[in-house]
């Protein structure tokens, strides 16, 4: 298992300027943060560095200003939100490089915290420009990456800095890496993956990678319809990417060659309207009416998923099994999630989940806190599952 440099390797940080790259791209409304989850999750690292006497210099991006300053995408209100949740002052600098940044950093005492302005106000950030990297590095002695969710991009503040300063993973980054390593790189077997969502087209790379790494793969949600269609079954008016039937068949064949069991629905909850509480009926998967839409897996399919969970020691989950946003078409996802959570709480399963809809579905089921790890990293989580390199993470690897 690859080792990564973490804060445990950083030694005494007292008096050192510690550039901490965080992801504070939080939802805002009328100048106020409406969901502070991303702030809350980076506070332990900020506190650890500050309480050890380090001088915390926060780097972050917000929005898509495309390399030019935009007052609407300033980090100033987010700095105020961080200060409130952190319970200590957070100074703010109106630039992330140059005299304004240098002056703000120089004013820090041991344990002080400053947030520098949006790194994406400079074109050099997304270009990973060497001169911009060095301008950022001028304000730090040590670099800590606490932004796993932004580490699939080779930007100056997520990857470039790791090559010019002593670089370490923050505690959130460390937890994410360790969880994903347990999920796919060095898992306890058997490994089960649950992949749902609406479209196969957005998850081809994910499915191709998973069939070579897991022992069983549950396919649910709208994407299951494409696989059912590919195997010759009618799916009525359900969401279905019929042009990807050959791709689905290739994935099924690849799974067969890799001894990965593909688990598709055997029954489905069907309605003629896509809305909450629409009249519905459960059909066997070989008897879907032509006017019907598959909106959830049926009870027999849930039992098959539960049986697969009972056999598994590791679970990787991305995507819901049905249209969980609309009752009663949330029942399949909720039942499977609660079963996985119960197995996890009993110490029989390591469960790792991620992706926007997945987090929302697990929160809806009331079990997000019971999984071993739930990632909020979105694109970075998916790219890791797809087997793609993450530049910001790879820069922290201990070289052999």
mmCIF file of C-alpha atoms in Angstrom:
data_model
loop_
_atom_site.group_PDB
_atom_site.id
_atom_site.type_symbol
_atom_site.label_atom_id
_atom_site.label_comp_id
_atom_site.label_asym_id
_atom_site.label_seq_id
_atom_site.Cartn_x
_atom_site.Cartn_y
_atom_site.Cartn_z
ATOM 1 C CA UNK A 1 0.000 0.000 0.000
ATOM 2 C CA UNK A 2 1.400 3.380 -1.030
ATOM 3 C CA UNK A 3 2.300 5.662 1.862
ATOM 4 C CA UNK A 4 1.512 9.361 1.839
ATOM 5 C CA UNK A 5 3.157 12.129 3.819
ATOM 6 C CA UNK A 6 0.747 13.418 6.481
ATOM 7 C CA UNK A 7 0.877 15.952 9.314
ATOM 8 C CA UNK A 8 2.397 13.180 11.435
ATOM 9 C CA UNK A 9 5.524 13.523 9.288
ATOM 10 C CA UNK A 10 5.661 17.325 9.444
ATOM 11 C CA UNK A 11 7.368 17.654 12.818
ATOM 12 C CA UNK A 12 7.234 20.828 14.917
ATOM 13 C CA UNK A 13 5.349 23.575 13.077
ATOM 14 C CA UNK A 14 5.739 26.264 15.742
ATOM 15 C CA UNK A 15 6.564 29.607 14.150
ATOM 16 C CA UNK A 16 6.322 28.187 10.623
ATOM 17 C CA UNK A 17 4.087 29.636 7.922
ATOM 18 C CA UNK A 18 1.853 26.754 6.873
ATOM 19 C CA UNK A 19 0.034 27.112 3.561
ATOM 20 C CA UNK A 20 -3.126 25.026 3.980
ATOM 21 C CA UNK A 21 -5.050 24.435 0.735
ATOM 22 C CA UNK A 22 -8.713 23.942 1.614
ATOM 23 C CA UNK A 23 -11.836 23.524 -0.508
ATOM 24 C CA UNK A 24 -14.291 26.174 0.650
ATOM 25 C CA UNK A 25 -16.309 26.307 -2.551
ATOM 26 C CA UNK A 26 -19.454 26.394 -0.422
ATOM 27 C CA UNK A 27 -23.014 27.327 -1.409
ATOM 28 C CA UNK A 28 -23.790 31.011 -0.781
ATOM 29 C CA UNK A 29 -26.987 33.036 -0.756
ATOM 30 C CA UNK A 30 -27.161 36.793 -0.210
ATOM 31 C CA UNK A 31 -23.546 36.824 0.949
ATOM 32 C CA UNK A 32 -24.059 34.099 3.546
ATOM 33 C CA UNK A 33 -22.884 30.478 3.628
ATOM 34 C CA UNK A 34 -25.922 28.181 3.418
ATOM 35 C CA UNK A 35 -24.129 24.868 3.966
ATOM 36 C CA UNK A 36 -20.997 24.899 6.126
ATOM 37 C CA UNK A 37 -20.152 21.198 5.717
ATOM 38 C CA UNK A 38 -16.902 21.876 3.863
ATOM 39 C CA UNK A 39 -15.860 24.441 6.475
ATOM 40 C CA UNK A 40 -16.605 22.068 9.345
ATOM 41 C CA UNK A 41 -14.579 19.252 7.824
ATOM 42 C CA UNK A 42 -11.339 21.271 7.552
ATOM 43 C CA UNK A 43 -11.478 22.798 11.042
ATOM 44 C CA UNK A 44 -9.585 19.919 12.755
ATOM 45 C CA UNK A 45 -6.488 20.506 10.598
ATOM 46 C CA UNK A 46 -6.637 24.289 11.017
ATOM 47 C CA UNK A 47 -6.927 23.869 14.791
ATOM 48 C CA UNK A 48 -4.129 21.287 14.962
ATOM 49 C CA UNK A 49 -1.678 23.502 13.101
ATOM 50 C CA UNK A 50 -2.689 26.663 14.985
ATOM 51 C CA UNK A 51 -2.619 25.018 18.410
ATOM 52 C CA UNK A 52 0.861 23.707 17.604
ATOM 53 C CA UNK A 53 2.022 27.274 17.056
ATOM 54 C CA UNK A 54 1.944 27.174 13.274
ATOM 55 C CA UNK A 55 0.913 30.277 11.368
ATOM 56 C CA UNK A 56 -2.021 29.151 9.230
ATOM 57 C CA UNK A 57 -2.285 30.640 5.732
ATOM 58 C CA UNK A 58 -5.482 29.410 4.051
ATOM 59 C CA UNK A 59 -5.562 29.037 0.268
ATOM 60 C CA UNK A 60 -8.831 28.357 -1.516
ATOM 61 C CA UNK A 61 -10.815 28.969 -4.670
ATOM 62 C CA UNK A 62 -14.432 30.012 -5.073
ATOM 63 C CA UNK A 63 -16.536 29.835 -8.216
ATOM 64 C CA UNK A 64 -15.146 30.236 -11.724
ATOM 65 C CA UNK A 65 -13.720 33.751 -12.070
ATOM 66 C CA UNK A 66 -11.520 32.624 -15.009
ATOM 67 C CA UNK A 67 -8.308 34.253 -13.884
ATOM 68 C CA UNK A 68 -9.677 37.729 -13.158
ATOM 69 C CA UNK A 69 -10.763 39.342 -9.870
ATOM 70 C CA UNK A 70 -14.524 39.312 -9.375
ATOM 71 C CA UNK A 71 -15.973 40.849 -6.183
ATOM 72 C CA UNK A 72 -18.930 38.455 -6.360
ATOM 73 C CA UNK A 73 -16.507 35.546 -5.911
ATOM 74 C CA UNK A 74 -14.415 36.979 -3.101
ATOM 75 C CA UNK A 75 -13.550 34.726 -0.174
ATOM 76 C CA UNK A 76 -14.071 37.528 2.366
ATOM 77 C CA UNK A 77 -17.535 36.367 3.546
ATOM 78 C CA UNK A 78 -16.247 32.799 3.731
ATOM 79 C CA UNK A 79 -13.334 33.927 5.905
ATOM 80 C CA UNK A 80 -15.901 35.413 8.275
ATOM 81 C CA UNK A 81 -17.810 32.100 8.338
ATOM 82 C CA UNK A 82 -14.594 30.185 9.048
ATOM 83 C CA UNK A 83 -13.770 32.527 11.936
ATOM 84 C CA UNK A 84 -17.208 31.994 13.435
ATOM 85 C CA UNK A 85 -16.999 28.185 13.275
ATOM 86 C CA UNK A 86 -13.327 28.088 14.264
ATOM 87 C CA UNK A 87 -13.895 30.263 17.302
ATOM 88 C CA UNK A 88 -10.819 32.412 16.660
ATOM 89 C CA UNK A 89 -10.044 35.421 14.437
ATOM 90 C CA UNK A 90 -9.318 34.835 10.762
ATOM 91 C CA UNK A 91 -7.593 37.756 9.044
ATOM 92 C CA UNK A 92 -8.190 38.371 5.352
ATOM 93 C CA UNK A 93 -5.824 39.452 2.584
ATOM 94 C CA UNK A 94 -7.147 41.009 -0.606
ATOM 95 C CA UNK A 95 -4.780 38.983 -2.775
ATOM 96 C CA UNK A 96 -3.161 35.553 -2.577
ATOM 97 C CA UNK A 97 0.239 36.739 -3.845
ATOM 98 C CA UNK A 98 2.213 39.973 -3.878
ATOM 99 C CA UNK A 99 2.495 42.754 -1.275
ATOM 100 C CA UNK A 100 -1.029 42.441 0.192
ATOM 101 C CA UNK A 101 -0.598 38.724 0.845
ATOM 102 C CA UNK A 102 2.947 39.152 2.175
ATOM 103 C CA UNK A 103 1.870 41.918 4.559
ATOM 104 C CA UNK A 104 -1.023 39.861 5.955
ATOM 105 C CA UNK A 105 1.153 36.786 6.462
ATOM 106 C CA UNK A 106 3.930 38.824 8.084
ATOM 107 C CA UNK A 107 1.403 40.167 10.610
ATOM 108 C CA UNK A 108 0.562 36.667 11.860
ATOM 109 C CA UNK A 109 1.726 35.531 15.250
ATOM 110 C CA UNK A 110 2.148 31.907 16.262
ATOM 111 C CA UNK A 111 -1.274 30.244 16.108
ATOM 112 C CA UNK A 112 -2.709 33.014 13.927
ATOM 113 C CA UNK A 113 -4.898 32.350 10.899
ATOM 114 C CA UNK A 114 -5.262 34.324 7.676
ATOM 115 C CA UNK A 115 -7.236 33.573 4.532
ATOM 116 C CA UNK A 116 -5.810 34.780 1.237
ATOM 117 C CA UNK A 117 -8.098 35.893 -1.591
ATOM 118 C CA UNK A 118 -9.400 33.494 -4.252
ATOM 119 C CA UNK A 119 -6.502 31.738 -6.006
ATOM 120 C CA UNK A 120 -8.551 31.642 -9.221
ATOM 121 C CA UNK A 121 -8.388 35.428 -9.472
ATOM 122 C CA UNK A 122 -5.048 34.675 -11.186
ATOM 123 C CA UNK A 123 -4.806 32.783 -14.484
ATOM 124 C CA UNK A 124 -1.653 31.084 -13.206
ATOM 125 C CA UNK A 125 -3.700 29.014 -10.753
ATOM 126 C CA UNK A 126 -5.491 26.770 -13.239
ATOM 127 C CA UNK A 127 -2.516 26.817 -15.610
ATOM 128 C CA UNK A 128 -0.250 25.608 -12.766
ATOM 129 C CA UNK A 129 2.148 28.333 -13.861
ATOM 130 C CA UNK A 130 5.592 28.004 -12.260
ATOM 131 C CA UNK A 131 5.937 31.716 -11.526
ATOM 132 C CA UNK A 132 2.540 31.741 -9.809
ATOM 133 C CA UNK A 133 3.466 28.635 -7.792
ATOM 134 C CA UNK A 134 6.616 30.365 -6.582
ATOM 135 C CA UNK A 135 4.667 33.527 -5.727
ATOM 136 C CA UNK A 136 2.311 31.448 -3.570
ATOM 137 C CA UNK A 137 5.225 29.559 -2.006
ATOM 138 C CA UNK A 138 6.906 32.832 -0.985
ATOM 139 C CA UNK A 139 4.364 33.102 1.836
ATOM 140 C CA UNK A 140 4.936 29.640 3.288
ATOM 141 C CA UNK A 141 7.514 27.320 4.802
ATOM 142 C CA UNK A 142 5.322 24.200 4.664
ATOM 143 C CA UNK A 143 2.425 23.119 2.433
ATOM 144 C CA UNK A 144 -0.579 21.085 3.616
ATOM 145 C CA UNK A 145 -3.163 19.847 1.112
ATOM 146 C CA UNK A 146 -6.561 19.542 2.774
ATOM 147 C CA UNK A 147 -8.560 19.727 -0.458
ATOM 148 C CA UNK A 148 -8.991 16.169 -1.762
ATOM 149 C CA UNK A 149 -12.099 17.341 -3.601
ATOM 150 C CA UNK A 150 -9.966 19.686 -5.747
ATOM 151 C CA UNK A 151 -6.974 17.355 -6.115
ATOM 152 C CA UNK A 152 -8.044 15.817 -9.413
ATOM 153 C CA UNK A 153 -6.906 19.110 -10.942
ATOM 154 C CA UNK A 154 -3.201 19.857 -11.435
ATOM 155 C CA UNK A 155 -3.498 23.478 -10.331
ATOM 156 C CA UNK A 156 -0.841 25.621 -8.703
ATOM 157 C CA UNK A 157 -2.347 25.464 -5.213
ATOM 158 C CA UNK A 158 -3.355 21.782 -5.370
ATOM 159 C CA UNK A 159 -0.320 20.229 -7.074
ATOM 160 C CA UNK A 160 2.369 22.771 -7.937
ATOM 161 C CA UNK A 161 3.105 23.800 -4.343
ATOM 162 C CA UNK A 162 3.759 20.187 -3.331
ATOM 163 C CA UNK A 163 6.886 20.250 -5.509
ATOM 164 C CA UNK A 164 8.449 23.412 -4.087
ATOM 165 C CA UNK A 165 7.679 23.157 -0.359
ATOM 166 C CA UNK A 166 7.726 20.281 2.151
ATOM 167 C CA UNK A 167 4.241 18.850 1.496
ATOM 168 C CA UNK A 168 1.809 16.875 3.641
ATOM 169 C CA UNK A 169 -1.786 15.671 3.639
ATOM 170 C CA UNK A 170 -4.131 17.326 6.108
ATOM 171 C CA UNK A 171 -6.372 15.219 8.327
ATOM 172 C CA UNK A 172 -9.386 15.305 5.986
ATOM 173 C CA UNK A 173 -7.207 14.433 2.998
ATOM 174 C CA UNK A 174 -5.600 11.650 5.033
ATOM 175 C CA UNK A 175 -9.006 10.235 6.023
ATOM 176 C CA UNK A 176 -10.181 10.317 2.418
ATOM 177 C CA UNK A 177 -7.078 8.554 1.107
ATOM 178 C CA UNK A 178 -7.218 5.910 3.838
ATOM 179 C CA UNK A 179 -10.925 5.251 3.235
ATOM 180 C CA UNK A 180 -10.521 4.898 -0.518
ATOM 181 C CA UNK A 181 -7.475 2.691 -0.079
ATOM 182 C CA UNK A 182 -9.576 0.391 2.116
ATOM 183 C CA UNK A 183 -12.298 0.521 -0.516
ATOM 184 C CA UNK A 184 -10.362 -0.446 -3.636
ATOM 185 C CA UNK A 185 -6.565 -0.525 -3.329
ATOM 186 C CA UNK A 186 -6.184 -2.877 -0.355
ATOM 187 C CA UNK A 187 -9.714 -4.016 0.514
ATOM 188 C CA UNK A 188 -10.959 -6.854 2.678
ATOM 189 C CA UNK A 189 -12.647 -9.268 0.275
ATOM 190 C CA UNK A 190 -15.211 -9.974 -1.046
ATOM 191 C CA UNK A 191 -15.720 -6.435 -2.402
ATOM 192 C CA UNK A 192 -19.158 -5.284 -3.539
ATOM 193 C CA UNK A 193 -19.758 -2.127 -5.569
ATOM 194 C CA UNK A 194 -23.172 -0.496 -5.901
ATOM 195 C CA UNK A 195 -23.383 1.891 -8.837
ATOM 196 C CA UNK A 196 -26.575 3.748 -9.651
ATOM 197 C CA UNK A 197 -27.672 7.005 -11.148
ATOM 198 C CA UNK A 198 -29.376 7.952 -14.339
ATOM 199 C CA UNK A 199 -26.930 7.376 -17.187
ATOM 200 C CA UNK A 200 -24.375 4.772 -18.229
ATOM 201 C CA UNK A 201 -22.688 7.382 -20.446
ATOM 202 C CA UNK A 202 -21.364 9.290 -17.418
ATOM 203 C CA UNK A 203 -20.008 6.171 -15.707
ATOM 204 C CA UNK A 204 -18.461 3.996 -18.432
ATOM 205 C CA UNK A 205 -14.900 4.483 -17.128
ATOM 206 C CA UNK A 206 -16.100 3.761 -13.605
ATOM 207 C CA UNK A 207 -17.813 0.500 -14.554
ATOM 208 C CA UNK A 208 -14.887 -0.685 -16.677
ATOM 209 C CA UNK A 209 -12.473 -0.078 -13.791
ATOM 210 C CA UNK A 210 -14.702 -1.634 -11.143
ATOM 211 C CA UNK A 211 -15.346 -4.945 -12.895
ATOM 212 C CA UNK A 212 -11.601 -5.582 -12.709
ATOM 213 C CA UNK A 213 -11.392 -4.757 -9.008
ATOM 214 C CA UNK A 214 -14.555 -5.946 -7.267
ATOM 215 C CA UNK A 215 -16.133 -9.352 -6.766
ATOM 216 C CA UNK A 216 -19.712 -8.259 -7.415
ATOM 217 C CA UNK A 217 -21.300 -5.183 -8.973
ATOM 218 C CA UNK A 218 -24.873 -4.051 -8.367
ATOM 219 C CA UNK A 219 -26.154 -1.793 -11.156
ATOM 220 C CA UNK A 220 -29.247 0.231 -10.330
ATOM 221 C CA UNK A 221 -31.024 3.464 -11.131
ATOM 222 C CA UNK A 222 -31.765 4.555 -14.671
ATOM 223 C CA UNK A 223 -28.462 3.100 -15.882
ATOM 224 C CA UNK A 224 -29.701 -0.426 -15.092
ATOM 225 C CA UNK A 225 -32.359 0.041 -17.784
ATOM 226 C CA UNK A 226 -29.661 0.296 -20.449
ATOM 227 C CA UNK A 227 -28.215 -3.032 -19.315
ATOM 228 C CA UNK A 228 -31.663 -4.656 -19.199
ATOM 229 C CA UNK A 229 -32.401 -3.380 -22.718
ATOM 230 C CA UNK A 230 -29.024 -4.674 -23.915
ATOM 231 C CA UNK A 231 -29.909 -8.167 -22.686
ATOM 232 C CA UNK A 232 -33.167 -8.127 -24.665
ATOM 233 C CA UNK A 233 -35.664 -7.030 -22.022
ATOM 234 C CA UNK A 234 -38.298 -4.351 -22.585
ATOM 235 C CA UNK A 235 -38.115 -1.291 -20.357
ATOM 236 C CA UNK A 236 -41.202 0.580 -21.580
ATOM 237 C CA UNK A 237 -40.792 4.354 -21.459
ATOM 238 C CA UNK A 238 -38.029 4.209 -18.865
ATOM 239 C CA UNK A 239 -34.891 6.325 -19.134
ATOM 240 C CA UNK A 240 -32.614 4.203 -21.322
ATOM 241 C CA UNK A 241 -29.535 4.934 -23.460
ATOM 242 C CA UNK A 242 -30.299 2.411 -26.166
ATOM 243 C CA UNK A 243 -27.316 3.532 -28.241
ATOM 244 C CA UNK A 244 -25.055 2.218 -25.456
ATOM 245 C CA UNK A 245 -26.392 -1.343 -25.589
ATOM 246 C CA UNK A 246 -23.145 -2.644 -27.133
ATOM 247 C CA UNK A 247 -21.128 -0.843 -24.432
ATOM 248 C CA UNK A 248 -23.283 -2.476 -21.753
ATOM 249 C CA UNK A 249 -22.762 -5.904 -23.302
ATOM 250 C CA UNK A 250 -18.980 -5.340 -23.413
ATOM 251 C CA UNK A 251 -19.014 -4.439 -19.714
ATOM 252 C CA UNK A 252 -21.018 -7.595 -18.941
ATOM 253 C CA UNK A 253 -18.503 -9.681 -20.926
ATOM 254 C CA UNK A 254 -15.542 -8.004 -19.212
ATOM 255 C CA UNK A 255 -17.127 -8.779 -15.850
ATOM 256 C CA UNK A 256 -17.542 -12.413 -16.836
ATOM 257 C CA UNK A 257 -13.865 -12.631 -17.813
ATOM 258 C CA UNK A 258 -12.813 -11.038 -14.500
ATOM 259 C CA UNK A 259 -15.151 -13.247 -12.408
ATOM 260 C CA UNK A 260 -17.138 -10.221 -11.283
ATOM 261 C CA UNK A 261 -20.823 -10.983 -10.743
ATOM 262 C CA UNK A 262 -23.175 -8.408 -12.271
ATOM 263 C CA UNK A 263 -26.365 -7.991 -10.228
ATOM 264 C CA UNK A 264 -29.228 -6.351 -12.130
ATOM 265 C CA UNK A 265 -32.804 -5.771 -10.946
ATOM 266 C CA UNK A 266 -35.192 -8.734 -11.122
ATOM 267 C CA UNK A 267 -38.281 -6.651 -10.390
ATOM 268 C CA UNK A 268 -39.120 -2.960 -10.558
ATOM 269 C CA UNK A 269 -41.545 -0.360 -9.271
ATOM 270 C CA UNK A 270 -43.215 1.165 -12.319
ATOM 271 C CA UNK A 271 -45.359 4.280 -12.831
ATOM 272 C CA UNK A 272 -46.666 6.133 -15.849
ATOM 273 C CA UNK A 273 -45.730 9.555 -14.449
ATOM 274 C CA UNK A 274 -42.418 10.790 -13.053
ATOM 275 C CA UNK A 275 -43.651 12.545 -9.925
ATOM 276 C CA UNK A 276 -44.018 11.980 -6.210
ATOM 277 C CA UNK A 277 -46.710 9.472 -5.196
ATOM 278 C CA UNK A 278 -47.625 8.665 -8.793
ATOM 279 C CA UNK A 279 -49.806 5.522 -9.068
ATOM 280 C CA UNK A 280 -47.393 2.589 -9.273
ATOM 281 C CA UNK A 281 -47.116 -1.165 -9.391
ATOM 282 C CA UNK A 282 -44.313 -3.715 -9.033
ATOM 283 C CA UNK A 283 -43.582 -5.951 -12.026
ATOM 284 C CA UNK A 284 -41.124 -8.695 -12.778
ATOM 285 C CA UNK A 285 -38.344 -7.300 -14.924
ATOM 286 C CA UNK A 286 -39.539 -9.385 -17.886
ATOM 287 C CA UNK A 287 -43.043 -7.912 -17.745
ATOM 288 C CA UNK A 288 -42.571 -4.128 -17.795
ATOM 289 C CA UNK A 289 -45.577 -2.537 -19.545
ATOM 290 C CA UNK A 290 -44.892 -0.497 -22.666
ATOM 291 C CA UNK A 291 -46.391 2.653 -21.141
ATOM 292 C CA UNK A 292 -44.540 2.326 -17.818
ATOM 293 C CA UNK A 293 -41.384 3.906 -16.422
ATOM 294 C CA UNK A 294 -39.080 2.034 -14.038
ATOM 295 C CA UNK A 295 -38.573 4.376 -11.066
ATOM 296 C CA UNK A 296 -37.210 2.037 -8.389
ATOM 297 C CA UNK A 297 -36.028 -1.501 -7.784
ATOM 298 C CA UNK A 298 -38.591 -3.902 -6.360
ATOM 299 C CA UNK A 299 -38.577 -5.882 -3.113
ATOM 300 C CA UNK A 300 -36.995 -8.986 -4.675
ATOM 301 C CA UNK A 301 -34.166 -6.873 -6.086
ATOM 302 C CA UNK A 302 -33.588 -5.317 -2.666
ATOM 303 C CA UNK A 303 -33.357 -8.827 -1.202
ATOM 304 C CA UNK A 304 -30.675 -9.686 -3.779
ATOM 305 C CA UNK A 305 -28.713 -6.557 -2.842
ATOM 306 C CA UNK A 306 -29.058 -7.414 0.851
ATOM 307 C CA UNK A 307 -27.770 -10.932 0.182
ATOM 308 C CA UNK A 308 -24.770 -9.493 -1.678
ATOM 309 C CA UNK A 309 -24.116 -7.135 1.248
ATOM 310 C CA UNK A 310 -24.251 -10.088 3.640
ATOM 311 C CA UNK A 311 -21.526 -11.807 1.620
ATOM 312 C CA UNK A 312 -19.316 -8.717 1.303
ATOM 313 C CA UNK A 313 -16.643 -7.411 3.632
ATOM 314 C CA UNK A 314 -16.112 -4.156 1.703
ATOM 315 C CA UNK A 315 -18.675 -1.932 -0.017
ATOM 316 C CA UNK A 316 -18.054 0.933 -2.450
ATOM 317 C CA UNK A 317 -21.247 2.854 -3.278
ATOM 318 C CA UNK A 318 -21.865 5.530 -5.904
ATOM 319 C CA UNK A 319 -25.353 6.460 -7.014
ATOM 320 C CA UNK A 320 -28.930 5.671 -5.905
ATOM 321 C CA UNK A 321 -30.937 2.605 -6.951
ATOM 322 C CA UNK A 322 -34.006 4.607 -7.940
ATOM 323 C CA UNK A 323 -35.612 8.043 -8.112
ATOM 324 C CA UNK A 324 -35.063 8.527 -4.377
ATOM 325 C CA UNK A 325 -36.034 12.208 -4.510
ATOM 326 C CA UNK A 326 -39.675 11.182 -5.011
ATOM 327 C CA UNK A 327 -41.608 9.018 -2.550
ATOM 328 C CA UNK A 328 -42.296 6.127 -2.710
ATOM 329 C CA UNK A 329 -39.544 5.538 -5.274
ATOM 330 C CA UNK A 330 -36.925 6.006 -2.552
ATOM 331 C CA UNK A 331 -37.712 2.717 -0.839
ATOM 332 C CA UNK A 332 -35.156 0.534 -2.645
ATOM 333 C CA UNK A 333 -32.272 2.933 -2.015
ATOM 334 C CA UNK A 334 -33.317 3.500 1.618
ATOM 335 C CA UNK A 335 -33.651 -0.230 2.356
ATOM 336 C CA UNK A 336 -30.270 -1.076 0.820
ATOM 337 C CA UNK A 337 -28.569 1.845 2.564
ATOM 338 C CA UNK A 338 -29.976 0.883 5.948
ATOM 339 C CA UNK A 339 -28.920 -2.730 5.500
ATOM 340 C CA UNK A 340 -25.384 -1.637 4.592
ATOM 341 C CA UNK A 341 -25.321 0.684 7.598
ATOM 342 C CA UNK A 342 -26.454 -2.096 9.954
ATOM 343 C CA UNK A 343 -23.720 -4.410 8.642
ATOM 344 C CA UNK A 344 -21.181 -1.611 9.114
ATOM 345 C CA UNK A 345 -22.295 -0.878 12.684
ATOM 346 C CA UNK A 346 -22.043 -4.607 13.455
ATOM 347 C CA UNK A 347 -18.382 -4.524 12.374
ATOM 348 C CA UNK A 348 -18.985 -6.849 9.432
ATOM 349 C CA UNK A 349 -18.554 -4.377 6.580
ATOM 350 C CA UNK A 350 -16.253 -1.518 5.572
ATOM 351 C CA UNK A 351 -18.521 0.873 3.671
ATOM 352 C CA UNK A 352 -17.222 3.753 1.555
ATOM 353 C CA UNK A 353 -19.638 5.976 -0.364
ATOM 354 C CA UNK A 354 -19.390 9.181 -2.345
ATOM 355 C CA UNK A 355 -20.779 11.404 -5.066
ATOM 356 C CA UNK A 356 -23.383 14.146 -4.716
ATOM 357 C CA UNK A 357 -26.524 12.071 -5.213
ATOM 358 C CA UNK A 358 -25.106 9.315 -3.033
ATOM 359 C CA UNK A 359 -24.483 11.636 -0.098
ATOM 360 C CA UNK A 360 -27.988 13.063 -0.465
ATOM 361 C CA UNK A 361 -29.502 9.563 -0.638
ATOM 362 C CA UNK A 362 -27.653 8.349 2.462
ATOM 363 C CA UNK A 363 -28.676 11.483 4.347
ATOM 364 C CA UNK A 364 -32.254 10.879 3.209
ATOM 365 C CA UNK A 365 -32.048 7.327 4.580
ATOM 366 C CA UNK A 366 -30.617 8.691 7.832
ATOM 367 C CA UNK A 367 -27.513 6.500 7.699
ATOM 368 C CA UNK A 368 -24.668 8.692 6.402
ATOM 369 C CA UNK A 369 -23.107 8.776 9.891
ATOM 370 C CA UNK A 370 -23.191 4.978 10.099
ATOM 371 C CA UNK A 371 -21.080 4.299 6.996
ATOM 372 C CA UNK A 372 -17.324 3.853 7.475
ATOM 373 C CA UNK A 373 -16.671 6.892 5.285
ATOM 374 C CA UNK A 374 -18.818 9.186 3.164
ATOM 375 C CA UNK A 375 -16.882 11.355 0.730
ATOM 376 C CA UNK A 376 -18.137 14.788 -0.295
ATOM 377 C CA UNK A 377 -15.395 15.088 -2.905
ATOM 378 C CA UNK A 378 -17.612 14.612 -5.969
ATOM 379 C CA UNK A 379 -15.437 14.594 -9.104
ATOM 380 C CA UNK A 380 -12.258 13.579 -7.300
ATOM 381 C CA UNK A 381 -14.028 10.630 -5.668
ATOM 382 C CA UNK A 382 -15.346 9.458 -9.039
ATOM 383 C CA UNK A 383 -11.985 9.810 -10.760
ATOM 384 C CA UNK A 384 -10.338 7.763 -8.010
ATOM 385 C CA UNK A 385 -12.961 5.025 -8.522
ATOM 386 C CA UNK A 386 -12.327 5.216 -12.262
ATOM 387 C CA UNK A 387 -8.662 4.466 -11.615
ATOM 388 C CA UNK A 388 -7.472 7.846 -12.881
ATOM 389 C CA UNK A 389 -4.460 9.553 -11.283
ATOM 390 C CA UNK A 390 -5.198 12.480 -8.978
ATOM 391 C CA UNK A 391 -2.298 14.940 -9.355
ATOM 392 C CA UNK A 392 -2.755 16.613 -5.969
ATOM 393 C CA UNK A 393 -2.778 13.256 -4.195
ATOM 394 C CA UNK A 394 0.068 11.708 -6.179
ATOM 395 C CA UNK A 395 2.294 14.685 -5.261
ATOM 396 C CA UNK A 396 2.040 13.603 -1.607
ATOM 397 C CA UNK A 397 3.146 10.015 -2.159
ATOM 398 C CA UNK A 398 6.306 8.860 -0.436
ATOM 399 C CA UNK A 399 8.663 7.982 -3.251
ATOM 400 C CA UNK A 400 10.259 4.553 -3.005
#
